[in-house]
C-alpha positions as a Markdown table, in Angstrom:
| # | Residue | x | y | z |
|---|---|---|---|---|
| 1 | Ala | -54.7 | -16.0 | -5.3 |
| 2 | Arg | -54.8 | -19.0 | -3.0 |
| 3 | Pro | -55.3 | -18.2 | 0.7 |
| 4 | Val | -52.4 | -18.8 | 3.1 |
| 5 | Lys | -52.9 | -22.2 | 4.9 |
| 6 | Ala | -51.7 | -23.3 | 8.3 |
| 7 | Val | -49.6 | -26.4 | 7.9 |
| 8 | His | -50.0 | -27.5 | 11.6 |
| 9 | Arg | -51.9 | -26.3 | 14.6 |
| 10 | Leu | -51.3 | -25.1 | 18.1 |
| 11 | Asp | -53.7 | -25.6 | 21.0 |
| 12 | Arg | -56.0 | -22.5 | 21.4 |
| 13 | Glu | -54.1 | -21.3 | 24.5 |
| 14 | Thr | -50.6 | -22.2 | 23.3 |
| 15 | Ser | -48.5 | -19.2 | 22.1 |
| 16 | Gly | -45.6 | -19.3 | 19.7 |
| 17 | Leu | -44.4 | -20.1 | 16.2 |
| 18 | Met | -46.5 | -21.7 | 13.4 |
| 19 | Val | -45.7 | -22.3 | 9.8 |
| 20 | Phe | -48.0 | -21.3 | 6.9 |
| 21 | Ala | -47.8 | -22.2 | 3.2 |
| 22 | Arg | -48.6 | -19.8 | 0.4 |
| 23 | Thr | -48.7 | -22.5 | -2.3 |
| 24 | Phe | -50.2 | -26.0 | -2.5 |
| 25 | Lys | -46.8 | -27.4 | -3.4 |
| 26 | Ala | -45.2 | -25.8 | -0.3 |
| 27 | Glu | -48.0 | -27.0 | 1.9 |
| 28 | Gln | -47.5 | -30.6 | 0.6 |
| 29 | Ile | -43.7 | -30.5 | 1.1 |
| 30 | Leu | -44.1 | -29.1 | 4.6 |
| 31 | Gln | -46.7 | -31.7 | 5.5 |
| 32 | Gln | -44.3 | -34.4 | 4.3 |
| 33 | Gln | -41.7 | -33.0 | 6.7 |
| 34 | Phe | -44.2 | -33.1 | 9.6 |
| 35 | Lys | -45.1 | -36.7 | 8.7 |
| 36 | Ala | -41.4 | -37.7 | 8.5 |
| 37 | His | -40.8 | -36.0 | 11.9 |
| 38 | Thr | -38.0 | -33.9 | 10.4 |
| 39 | Ile | -39.4 | -30.5 | 11.6 |
| 40 | Glu | -37.6 | -29.1 | 14.7 |
| 41 | Arg | -40.2 | -28.1 | 17.3 |
| 42 | Arg | -39.2 | -27.1 | 20.8 |
| 43 | Tyr | -41.7 | -25.8 | 23.4 |
| 44 | Arg | -41.2 | -24.1 | 26.7 |
| 45 | Ala | -43.6 | -25.0 | 29.5 |
| 46 | Val | -44.0 | -24.3 | 33.2 |
| 47 | Val | -45.1 | -27.4 | 35.0 |
| 48 | Gln | -45.9 | -28.6 | 38.5 |
| 49 | Gly | -43.0 | -30.3 | 40.2 |
| 50 | His | -39.6 | -31.1 | 38.9 |
| 51 | Pro | -39.5 | -33.5 | 36.0 |
| 52 | Ala | -36.2 | -35.2 | 35.2 |
| 53 | Ala | -34.6 | -35.1 | 31.7 |
| 54 | Gln | -36.3 | -38.0 | 29.9 |
| 55 | Thr | -37.9 | -39.2 | 26.7 |
| 56 | Ile | -41.6 | -40.0 | 27.1 |
| 57 | Glu | -43.0 | -42.5 | 24.6 |
| 58 | Ser | -46.6 | -43.8 | 24.5 |
| 59 | Phe | -49.5 | -44.5 | 22.2 |
| 60 | Leu | -52.1 | -41.8 | 22.4 |
| 61 | Val | -55.8 | -42.7 | 22.0 |
| 62 | Arg | -58.8 | -40.4 | 21.5 |
| 63 | Asp | -60.5 | -41.7 | 24.6 |
| 64 | Arg | -58.5 | -43.0 | 27.6 |
| 65 | Gly | -61.8 | -44.1 | 29.2 |
| 66 | Asp | -63.2 | -40.8 | 30.5 |
| 67 | Gly | -63.8 | -39.0 | 27.1 |
| 68 | Arg | -60.3 | -37.4 | 27.2 |
| 69 | Arg | -57.3 | -38.1 | 25.1 |
| 70 | Gly | -54.5 | -40.1 | 26.8 |
| 71 | Ser | -52.1 | -42.9 | 26.6 |
| 72 | Gly | -53.5 | -46.3 | 25.8 |
| 73 | Pro | -52.9 | -49.5 | 23.9 |
| 74 | Glu | -51.6 | -49.4 | 20.3 |
| 75 | Asp | -54.2 | -52.0 | 19.3 |
| 76 | Gln | -57.0 | -49.5 | 20.3 |
| 77 | Gly | -55.9 | -47.1 | 17.6 |
| 78 | Gly | -53.1 | -45.5 | 19.6 |
| 79 | Gln | -50.7 | -43.3 | 17.7 |
| 80 | Arg | -47.0 | -43.4 | 18.7 |
| 81 | Ala | -46.1 | -40.2 | 20.5 |
| 82 | Val | -42.5 | -39.2 | 21.6 |
| 83 | Thr | -41.6 | -36.2 | 23.7 |
| 84 | His | -38.1 | -35.3 | 24.8 |
| 85 | Val | -38.1 | -33.4 | 28.1 |
| 86 | Arg | -35.3 | -31.2 | 29.4 |
| 87 | Pro | -35.5 | -29.2 | 32.7 |
| 88 | Leu | -34.3 | -25.6 | 32.4 |
| 89 | Glu | -34.9 | -24.0 | 35.8 |
| 90 | Arg | -36.5 | -24.8 | 39.1 |
| 91 | Leu | -39.1 | -22.3 | 40.2 |
| 92 | Gly | -40.0 | -23.3 | 43.8 |
| 93 | Asp | -42.6 | -26.0 | 43.4 |
| 94 | Tyr | -42.6 | -25.6 | 39.6 |
| 95 | Ser | -40.2 | -26.0 | 36.7 |
| 96 | Leu | -39.5 | -24.3 | 33.4 |
| 97 | Ile | -38.8 | -27.0 | 30.9 |
| 98 | Glu | -38.2 | -27.5 | 27.3 |
| 99 | Cys | -40.0 | -30.2 | 25.3 |
| 100 | Gln | -38.8 | -31.3 | 21.9 |
| 101 | Leu | -41.4 | -33.1 | 19.8 |
| 102 | Glu | -40.4 | -36.1 | 17.8 |
| 103 | Thr | -44.0 | -36.7 | 16.9 |
| 104 | Gly | -46.8 | -34.1 | 16.9 |
| 105 | Arg | -50.0 | -35.6 | 18.2 |
| 106 | Thr | -53.0 | -33.6 | 19.6 |
| 107 | His | -52.2 | -32.4 | 23.1 |
| 108 | Gln | -49.2 | -34.6 | 23.2 |
| 109 | Ile | -47.0 | -32.5 | 25.5 |
| 110 | Arg | -49.9 | -31.8 | 27.9 |
| 111 | Ile | -50.9 | -35.4 | 28.1 |
| 112 | His | -47.3 | -36.8 | 28.5 |
| 113 | Leu | -46.4 | -34.3 | 31.3 |
| 114 | Ala | -49.7 | -34.8 | 33.1 |
| 115 | Glu | -49.3 | -38.6 | 33.0 |
| 116 | Gln | -45.8 | -38.2 | 34.5 |
| 117 | Gly | -47.3 | -36.2 | 37.4 |
| 118 | His | -46.1 | -32.8 | 36.1 |
| 119 | Pro | -49.2 | -31.1 | 34.5 |
| 120 | Val | -48.6 | -27.9 | 32.6 |
| 121 | Cys | -49.6 | -24.9 | 34.8 |
| 122 | Gly | -53.0 | -23.5 | 33.7 |
| 123 | Asp | -54.1 | -26.7 | 32.0 |
| 124 | Lys | -57.7 | -27.2 | 32.9 |
| 125 | Val | -58.2 | -30.4 | 30.9 |
| 126 | Tyr | -55.2 | -32.8 | 31.6 |
| 127 | Ala | -54.5 | -31.6 | 35.2 |
| 128 | Gln | -57.2 | -34.2 | 36.1 |
| 129 | Pro | -55.4 | -37.5 | 36.1 |
| 130 | Phe | -57.2 | -40.5 | 34.8 |
| 131 | Arg | -58.9 | -42.4 | 37.7 |
| 132 | Ala | -57.1 | -40.3 | 40.3 |
| 133 | Lys | -57.7 | -37.2 | 42.4 |
| 134 | Pro | -57.2 | -33.9 | 40.5 |
| 135 | Arg | -54.0 | -32.1 | 41.2 |
| 136 | Pro | -54.8 | -28.6 | 42.4 |
| 137 | Asp | -52.9 | -25.9 | 40.5 |
| 138 | Ser | -52.1 | -23.0 | 42.8 |
| 139 | Ser | -49.6 | -21.4 | 40.4 |
| 140 | Ala | -52.2 | -18.8 | 39.2 |
| 141 | Ala | -50.9 | -19.2 | 35.6 |
| 142 | Pro | -52.5 | -16.5 | 33.4 |
| 143 | Arg | -53.3 | -19.3 | 30.9 |
| 144 | Leu | -51.9 | -22.6 | 29.7 |
| 145 | Ala | -48.2 | -22.1 | 30.3 |
| 146 | Leu | -47.0 | -23.6 | 27.0 |
| 147 | His | -45.2 | -21.8 | 24.2 |
| 148 | Ala | -43.9 | -23.0 | 20.8 |
| 149 | Ala | -40.4 | -21.4 | 21.1 |
| 150 | Val | -38.4 | -23.0 | 18.2 |
| 151 | Leu | -39.5 | -24.0 | 14.7 |
| 152 | Gly | -37.0 | -25.3 | 12.1 |
| 153 | Phe | -37.5 | -27.0 | 8.8 |
| 154 | Thr | -36.2 | -27.3 | 5.2 |
| 155 | His | -37.6 | -24.4 | 3.2 |
| 156 | Pro | -39.9 | -25.9 | 0.5 |
| 157 | Ala | -38.7 | -23.6 | -2.3 |
| 158 | Ser | -35.0 | -22.9 | -1.5 |
| 159 | Gly | -34.1 | -26.3 | 0.2 |
| 160 | Glu | -32.3 | -24.3 | 2.9 |
| 161 | Thr | -32.6 | -25.2 | 6.6 |
| 162 | Val | -34.5 | -22.3 | 8.3 |
| 163 | Arg | -35.0 | -21.9 | 12.0 |
| 164 | Trp | -36.8 | -19.4 | 14.1 |
| 165 | Glu | -36.8 | -18.8 | 17.9 |
| 166 | Met | -39.4 | -16.8 | 19.8 |
| 167 | Pro | -39.0 | -15.8 | 23.5 |
| 168 | Leu | -41.8 | -16.3 | 26.0 |
| 169 | Pro | -44.6 | -13.7 | 25.4 |
| 170 | Lys | -45.1 | -11.1 | 28.2 |
| 171 | Asp | -47.8 | -12.9 | 30.1 |
| 172 | Leu | -45.7 | -16.1 | 30.5 |
| 173 | Ala | -42.4 | -14.2 | 31.0 |
| 174 | Asp | -44.1 | -12.3 | 33.8 |
| 175 | Phe | -45.5 | -15.5 | 35.2 |
| 176 | Val | -42.0 | -17.1 | 35.3 |
| 177 | Lys | -40.6 | -13.9 | 36.9 |
| 178 | Arg | -43.3 | -14.1 | 39.6 |
| 179 | Leu | -42.6 | -17.8 | 40.3 |
| 180 | Arg | -38.8 | -17.1 | 40.4 |
| 181 | Lys | -39.4 | -14.2 | 42.9 |
| 182 | Gln | -41.7 | -16.4 | 45.1 |
| 183 | Ala | -39.1 | -19.2 | 45.1 |
| 184 | Lys | -36.3 | -16.9 | 46.4 |
| 185 | Pro | -37.8 | -14.8 | 49.1 |
| 186 | Glu | -35.7 | -11.8 | 50.1 |
């Protein structure tokens, strides 16, 4: 029997939904959907500050100049990256937001939010802006506050549209509760 294969990846500290394929044909069909950007992927994140509802579009390069991924010119190998951001709740100095991916580049959400001045809480890599002072993160996030909450696609065998939703795991749900409580002192 062929081993089950992950069709896409999540960052090590990101929780949430992933899709796996049991057959080579299913894997190919799902990969085509990812390539065509027809897979629905929505993430929940807790970020610094209060980002506005917006669509962030840039070209992501492997090295923005300091060895880290970031936005750069398309002619330097940049891949188009599009993230739709929607604020859900203000939590004092932080916000719970939803990010819908139109494209799925490595660290896309983390890079896009950090470059807008709203790094994901608990992000140790991209909280350091390029050629700028690091933004201190006093949120005490238990880990990277990023969760793949919704995953939807056309089932490779049945052709049906399938969709799953997964609530925040306990560590992030507790983190949001704590921020909510700190934001509204009794």
